[in-house]
mmCIF file with all atom_site columns, C-alpha atoms in Angstrom:
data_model
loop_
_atom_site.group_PDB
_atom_site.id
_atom_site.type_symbol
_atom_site.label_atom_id
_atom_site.label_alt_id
_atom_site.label_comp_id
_atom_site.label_asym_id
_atom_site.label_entity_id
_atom_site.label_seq_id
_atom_site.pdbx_PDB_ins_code
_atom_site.Cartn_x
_atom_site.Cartn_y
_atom_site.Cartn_z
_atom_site.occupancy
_atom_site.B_iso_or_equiv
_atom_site.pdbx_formal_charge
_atom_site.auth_seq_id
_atom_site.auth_comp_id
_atom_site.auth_asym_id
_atom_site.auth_atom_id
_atom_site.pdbx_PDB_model_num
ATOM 1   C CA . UNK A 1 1   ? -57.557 3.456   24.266 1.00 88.00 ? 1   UNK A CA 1
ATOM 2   C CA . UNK A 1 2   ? -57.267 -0.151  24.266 1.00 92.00 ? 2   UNK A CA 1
ATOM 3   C CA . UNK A 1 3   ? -57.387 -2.375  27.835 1.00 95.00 ? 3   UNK A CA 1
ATOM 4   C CA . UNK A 1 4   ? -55.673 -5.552  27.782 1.00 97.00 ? 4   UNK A CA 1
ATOM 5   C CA . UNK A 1 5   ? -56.347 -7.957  30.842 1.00 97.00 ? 5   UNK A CA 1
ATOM 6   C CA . UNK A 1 6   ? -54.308 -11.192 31.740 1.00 97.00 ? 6   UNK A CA 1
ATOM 7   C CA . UNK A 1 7   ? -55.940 -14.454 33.592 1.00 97.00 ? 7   UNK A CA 1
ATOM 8   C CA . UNK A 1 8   ? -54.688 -17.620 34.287 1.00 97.00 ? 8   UNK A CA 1
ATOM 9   C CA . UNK A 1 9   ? -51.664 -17.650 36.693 1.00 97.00 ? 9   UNK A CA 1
ATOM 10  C CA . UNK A 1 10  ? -50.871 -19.121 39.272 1.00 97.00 ? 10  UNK A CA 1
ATOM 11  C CA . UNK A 1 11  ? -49.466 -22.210 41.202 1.00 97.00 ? 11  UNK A CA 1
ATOM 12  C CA . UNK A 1 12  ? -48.387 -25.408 38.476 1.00 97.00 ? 12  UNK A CA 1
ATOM 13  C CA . UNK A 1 13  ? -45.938 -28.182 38.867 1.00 97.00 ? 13  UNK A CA 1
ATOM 14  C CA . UNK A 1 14  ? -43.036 -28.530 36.713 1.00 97.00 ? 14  UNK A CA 1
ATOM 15  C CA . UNK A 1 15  ? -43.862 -30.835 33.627 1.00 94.00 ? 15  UNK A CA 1
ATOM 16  C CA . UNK A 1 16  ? -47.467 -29.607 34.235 1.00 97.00 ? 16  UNK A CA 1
ATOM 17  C CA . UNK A 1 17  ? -49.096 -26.811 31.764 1.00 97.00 ? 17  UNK A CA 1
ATOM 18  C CA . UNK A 1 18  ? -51.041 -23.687 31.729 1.00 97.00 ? 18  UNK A CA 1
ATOM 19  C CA . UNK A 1 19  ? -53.035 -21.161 29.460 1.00 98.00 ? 19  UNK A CA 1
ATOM 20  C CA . UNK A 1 20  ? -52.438 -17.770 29.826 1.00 98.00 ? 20  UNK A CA 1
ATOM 21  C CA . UNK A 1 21  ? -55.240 -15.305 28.206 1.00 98.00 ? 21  UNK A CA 1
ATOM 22  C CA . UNK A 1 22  ? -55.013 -11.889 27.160 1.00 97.00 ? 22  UNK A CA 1
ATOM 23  C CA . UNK A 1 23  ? -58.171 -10.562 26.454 1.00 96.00 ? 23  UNK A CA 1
ATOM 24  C CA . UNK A 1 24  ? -58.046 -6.871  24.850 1.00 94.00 ? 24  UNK A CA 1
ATOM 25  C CA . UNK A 1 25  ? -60.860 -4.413  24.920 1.00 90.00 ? 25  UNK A CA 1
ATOM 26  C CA . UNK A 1 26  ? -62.091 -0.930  23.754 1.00 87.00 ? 26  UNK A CA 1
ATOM 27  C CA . UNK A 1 27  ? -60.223 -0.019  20.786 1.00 84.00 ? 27  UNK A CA 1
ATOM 28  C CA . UNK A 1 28  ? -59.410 -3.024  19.922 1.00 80.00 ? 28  UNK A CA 1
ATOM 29  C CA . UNK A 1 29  ? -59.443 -2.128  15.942 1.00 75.00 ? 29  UNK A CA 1
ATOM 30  C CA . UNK A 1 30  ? -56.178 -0.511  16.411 1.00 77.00 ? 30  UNK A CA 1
ATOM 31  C CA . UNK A 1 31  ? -54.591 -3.694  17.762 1.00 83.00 ? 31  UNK A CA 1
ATOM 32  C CA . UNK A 1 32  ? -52.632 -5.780  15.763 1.00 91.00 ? 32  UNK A CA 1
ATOM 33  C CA . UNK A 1 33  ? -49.563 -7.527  16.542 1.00 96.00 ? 33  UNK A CA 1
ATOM 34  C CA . UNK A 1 34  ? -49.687 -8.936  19.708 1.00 96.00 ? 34  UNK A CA 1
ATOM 35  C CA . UNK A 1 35  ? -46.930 -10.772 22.177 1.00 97.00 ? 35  UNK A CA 1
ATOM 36  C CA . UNK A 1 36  ? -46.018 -11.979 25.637 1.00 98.00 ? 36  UNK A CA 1
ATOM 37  C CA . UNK A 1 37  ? -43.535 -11.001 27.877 1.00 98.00 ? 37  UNK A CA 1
ATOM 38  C CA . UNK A 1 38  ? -42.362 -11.621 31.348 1.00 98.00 ? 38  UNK A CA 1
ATOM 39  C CA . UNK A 1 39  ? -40.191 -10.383 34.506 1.00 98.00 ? 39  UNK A CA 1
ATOM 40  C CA . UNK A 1 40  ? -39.124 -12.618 37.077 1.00 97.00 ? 40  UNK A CA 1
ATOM 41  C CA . UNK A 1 41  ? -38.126 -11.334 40.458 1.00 92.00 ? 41  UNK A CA 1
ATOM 42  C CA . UNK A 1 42  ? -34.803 -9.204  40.468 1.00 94.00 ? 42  UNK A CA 1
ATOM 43  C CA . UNK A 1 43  ? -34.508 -9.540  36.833 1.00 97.00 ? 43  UNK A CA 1
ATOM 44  C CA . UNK A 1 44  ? -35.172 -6.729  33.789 1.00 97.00 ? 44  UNK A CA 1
ATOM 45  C CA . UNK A 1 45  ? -38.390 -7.570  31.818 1.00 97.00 ? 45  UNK A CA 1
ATOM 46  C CA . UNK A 1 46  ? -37.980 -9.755  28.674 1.00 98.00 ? 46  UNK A CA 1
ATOM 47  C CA . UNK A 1 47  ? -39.854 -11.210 25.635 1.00 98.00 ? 47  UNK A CA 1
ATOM 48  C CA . UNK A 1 48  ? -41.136 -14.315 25.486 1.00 98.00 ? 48  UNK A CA 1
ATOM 49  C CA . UNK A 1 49  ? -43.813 -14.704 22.588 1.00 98.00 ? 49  UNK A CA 1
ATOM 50  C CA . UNK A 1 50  ? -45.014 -12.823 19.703 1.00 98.00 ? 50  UNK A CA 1
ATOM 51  C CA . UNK A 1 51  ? -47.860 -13.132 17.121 1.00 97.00 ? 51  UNK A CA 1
ATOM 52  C CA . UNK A 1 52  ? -49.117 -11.454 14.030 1.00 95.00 ? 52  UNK A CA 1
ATOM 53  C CA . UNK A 1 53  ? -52.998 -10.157 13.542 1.00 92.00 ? 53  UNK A CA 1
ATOM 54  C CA . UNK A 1 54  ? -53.196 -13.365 11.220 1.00 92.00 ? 54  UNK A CA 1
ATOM 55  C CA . UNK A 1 55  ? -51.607 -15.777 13.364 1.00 93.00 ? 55  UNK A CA 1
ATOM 56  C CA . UNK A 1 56  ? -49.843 -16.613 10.399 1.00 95.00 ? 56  UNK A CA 1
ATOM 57  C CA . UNK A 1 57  ? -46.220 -15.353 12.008 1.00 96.00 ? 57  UNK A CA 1
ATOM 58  C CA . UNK A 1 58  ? -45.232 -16.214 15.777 1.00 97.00 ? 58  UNK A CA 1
ATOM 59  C CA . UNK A 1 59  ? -41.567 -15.940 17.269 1.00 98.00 ? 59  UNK A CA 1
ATOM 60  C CA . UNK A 1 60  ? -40.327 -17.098 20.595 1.00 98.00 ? 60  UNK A CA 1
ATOM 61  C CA . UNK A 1 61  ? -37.720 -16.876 22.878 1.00 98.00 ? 61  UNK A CA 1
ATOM 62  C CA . UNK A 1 62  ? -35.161 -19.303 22.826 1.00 98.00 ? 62  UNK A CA 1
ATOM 63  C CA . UNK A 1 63  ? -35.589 -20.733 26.424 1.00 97.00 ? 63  UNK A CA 1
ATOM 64  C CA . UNK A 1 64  ? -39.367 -21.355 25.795 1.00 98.00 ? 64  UNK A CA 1
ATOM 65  C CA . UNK A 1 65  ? -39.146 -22.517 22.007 1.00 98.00 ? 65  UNK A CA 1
ATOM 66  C CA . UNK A 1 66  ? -41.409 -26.152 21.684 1.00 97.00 ? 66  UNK A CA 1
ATOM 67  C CA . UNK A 1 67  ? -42.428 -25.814 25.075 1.00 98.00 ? 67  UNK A CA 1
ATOM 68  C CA . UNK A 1 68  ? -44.618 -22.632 25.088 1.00 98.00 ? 68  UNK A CA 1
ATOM 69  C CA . UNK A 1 69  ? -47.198 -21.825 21.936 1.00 98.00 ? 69  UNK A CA 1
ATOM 70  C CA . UNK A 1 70  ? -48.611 -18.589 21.397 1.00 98.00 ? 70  UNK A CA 1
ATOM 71  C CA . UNK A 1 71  ? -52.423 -17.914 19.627 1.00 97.00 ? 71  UNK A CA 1
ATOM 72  C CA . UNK A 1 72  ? -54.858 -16.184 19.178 1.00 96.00 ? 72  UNK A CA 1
ATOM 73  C CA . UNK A 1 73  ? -58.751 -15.724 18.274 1.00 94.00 ? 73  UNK A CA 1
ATOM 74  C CA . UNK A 1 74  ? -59.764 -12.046 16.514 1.00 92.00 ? 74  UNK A CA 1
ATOM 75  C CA . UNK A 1 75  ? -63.212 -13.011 16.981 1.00 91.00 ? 75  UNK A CA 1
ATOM 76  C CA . UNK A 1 76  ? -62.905 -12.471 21.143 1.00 91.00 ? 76  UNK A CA 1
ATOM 77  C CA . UNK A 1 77  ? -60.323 -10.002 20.652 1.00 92.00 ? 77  UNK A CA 1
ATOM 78  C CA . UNK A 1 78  ? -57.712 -12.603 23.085 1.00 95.00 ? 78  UNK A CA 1
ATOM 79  C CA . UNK A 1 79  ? -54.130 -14.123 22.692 1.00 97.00 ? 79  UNK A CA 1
ATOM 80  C CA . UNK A 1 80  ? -53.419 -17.031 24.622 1.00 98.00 ? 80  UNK A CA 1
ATOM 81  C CA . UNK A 1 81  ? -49.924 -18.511 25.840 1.00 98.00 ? 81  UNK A CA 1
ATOM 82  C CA . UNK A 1 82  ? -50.103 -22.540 26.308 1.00 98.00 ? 82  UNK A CA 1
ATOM 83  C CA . UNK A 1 83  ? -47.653 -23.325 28.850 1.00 98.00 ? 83  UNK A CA 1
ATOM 84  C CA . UNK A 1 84  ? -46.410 -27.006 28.435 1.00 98.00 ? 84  UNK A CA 1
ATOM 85  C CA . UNK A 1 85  ? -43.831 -28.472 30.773 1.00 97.00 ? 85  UNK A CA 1
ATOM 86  C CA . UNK A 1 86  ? -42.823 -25.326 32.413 1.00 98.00 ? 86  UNK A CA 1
ATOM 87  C CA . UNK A 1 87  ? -39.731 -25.021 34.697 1.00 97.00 ? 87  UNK A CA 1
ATOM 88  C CA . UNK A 1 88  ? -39.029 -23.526 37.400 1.00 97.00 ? 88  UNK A CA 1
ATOM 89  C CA . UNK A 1 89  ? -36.938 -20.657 35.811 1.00 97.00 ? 89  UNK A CA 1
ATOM 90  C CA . UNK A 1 90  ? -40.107 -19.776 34.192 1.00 98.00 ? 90  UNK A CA 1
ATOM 91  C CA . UNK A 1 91  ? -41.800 -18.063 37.395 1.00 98.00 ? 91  UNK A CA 1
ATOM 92  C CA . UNK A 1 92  ? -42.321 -14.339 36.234 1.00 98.00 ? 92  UNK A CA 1
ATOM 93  C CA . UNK A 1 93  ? -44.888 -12.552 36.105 1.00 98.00 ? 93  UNK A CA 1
ATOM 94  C CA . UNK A 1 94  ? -46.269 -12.602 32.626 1.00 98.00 ? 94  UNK A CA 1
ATOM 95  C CA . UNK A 1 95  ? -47.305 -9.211  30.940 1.00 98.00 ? 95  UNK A CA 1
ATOM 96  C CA . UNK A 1 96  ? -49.535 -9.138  27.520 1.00 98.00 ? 96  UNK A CA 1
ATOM 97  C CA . UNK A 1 97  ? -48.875 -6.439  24.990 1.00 97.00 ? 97  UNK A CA 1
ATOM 98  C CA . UNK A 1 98  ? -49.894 -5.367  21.570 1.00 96.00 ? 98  UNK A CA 1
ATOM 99  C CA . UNK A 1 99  ? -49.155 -2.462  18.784 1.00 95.00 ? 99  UNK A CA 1
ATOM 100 C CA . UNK A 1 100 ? -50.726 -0.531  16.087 1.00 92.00 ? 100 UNK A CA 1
ATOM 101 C CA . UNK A 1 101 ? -48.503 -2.414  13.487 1.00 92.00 ? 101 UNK A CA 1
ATOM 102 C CA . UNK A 1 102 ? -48.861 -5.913  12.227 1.00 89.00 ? 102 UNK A CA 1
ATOM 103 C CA . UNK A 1 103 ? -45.181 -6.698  12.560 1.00 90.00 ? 103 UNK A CA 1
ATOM 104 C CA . UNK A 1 104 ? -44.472 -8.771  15.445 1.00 95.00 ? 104 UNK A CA 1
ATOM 105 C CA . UNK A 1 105 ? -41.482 -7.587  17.567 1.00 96.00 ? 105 UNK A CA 1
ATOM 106 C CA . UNK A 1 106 ? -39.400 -8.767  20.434 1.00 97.00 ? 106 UNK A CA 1
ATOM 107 C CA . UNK A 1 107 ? -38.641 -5.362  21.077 1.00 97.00 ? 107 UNK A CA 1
ATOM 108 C CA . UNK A 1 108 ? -40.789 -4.365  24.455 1.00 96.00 ? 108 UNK A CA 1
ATOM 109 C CA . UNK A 1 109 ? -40.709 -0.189  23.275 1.00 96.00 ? 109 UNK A CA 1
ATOM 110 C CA . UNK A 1 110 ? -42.585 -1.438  20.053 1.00 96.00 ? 110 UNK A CA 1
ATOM 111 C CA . UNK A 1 111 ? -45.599 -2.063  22.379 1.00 96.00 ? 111 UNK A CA 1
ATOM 112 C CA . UNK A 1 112 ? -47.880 0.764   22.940 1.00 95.00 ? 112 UNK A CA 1
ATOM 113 C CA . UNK A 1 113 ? -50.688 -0.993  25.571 1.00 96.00 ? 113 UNK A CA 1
ATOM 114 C CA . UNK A 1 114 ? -49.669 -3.479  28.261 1.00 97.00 ? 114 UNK A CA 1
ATOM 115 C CA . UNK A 1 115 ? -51.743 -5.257  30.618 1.00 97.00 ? 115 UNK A CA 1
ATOM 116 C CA . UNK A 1 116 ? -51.410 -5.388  34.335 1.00 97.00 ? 116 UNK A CA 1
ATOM 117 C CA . UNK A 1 117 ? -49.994 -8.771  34.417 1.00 97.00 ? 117 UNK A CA 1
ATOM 118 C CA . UNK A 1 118 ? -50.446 -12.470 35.585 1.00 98.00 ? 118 UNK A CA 1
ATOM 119 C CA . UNK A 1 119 ? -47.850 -13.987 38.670 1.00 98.00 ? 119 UNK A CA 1
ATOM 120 C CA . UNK A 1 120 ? -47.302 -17.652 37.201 1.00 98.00 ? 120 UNK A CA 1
ATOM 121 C CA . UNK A 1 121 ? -44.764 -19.795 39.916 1.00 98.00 ? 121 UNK A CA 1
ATOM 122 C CA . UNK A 1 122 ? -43.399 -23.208 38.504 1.00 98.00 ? 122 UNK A CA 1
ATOM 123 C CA . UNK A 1 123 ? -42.920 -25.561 41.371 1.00 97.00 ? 123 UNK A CA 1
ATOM 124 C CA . UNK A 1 124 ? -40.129 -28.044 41.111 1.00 93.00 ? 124 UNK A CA 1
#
């Protein structure tokens, strides 16, 4: 089994920024491609970020594209979502996953382990 456990929410100002962390443990060798998603209140859950083991290939949403970058470090087994000049239509809560495979996906179903998730709220 493999754990995944968010940090970093919380309170931040529009135009601010925030790190998100993912850090995944147990079997962690059967992780690979990991990503970010979210689900704001009253609303279905939806992608937001997505990164290969290497690092090498990351796709975002359009809504967060140049505002949000998604990364990584194998060494401590974590992803990491920077959060630069969030808006208010960005309060979700935020909810790491990861695979088996080392395609990256949008596609939620693709993700077999999901973390509990962080509650970030962009004031305006």
């Amino acid at each position: 089994q493999v754990q995944l456990v968010e940090s970093g929410g919380g309170l931040v100002q529009a135009g601010g920024s925030l790190r998100l962390s993912c850090a995944a443990s147990g079997r962690t060798f059967s992780v690979s491609a990991m990503g970010w998603f979210r689900q704001a209140p009253g609303k279905d859950r939806e992608f937001v970020a997505t990164i290969s083991w290497s690092g090498r290939n990351t796709y975002y949403t359009d809504s967060v594209k140049g505002r949000f970058t998604i990364s990584r470090d194998n060494a401590w087994n974590t992803v990491y979502l920077q959060m630069n000049s969030p808006k208010p239509e960005d309060t979700a809560v935020y909810y790491c996953a990861a695979r088996g495979e080392t395609m990256p996906t949008m596609r939620d179903y693709d993700y077999g382990y999901w973390g509990q998730g962080t509650r970030v709220t962009v004031s305006s």
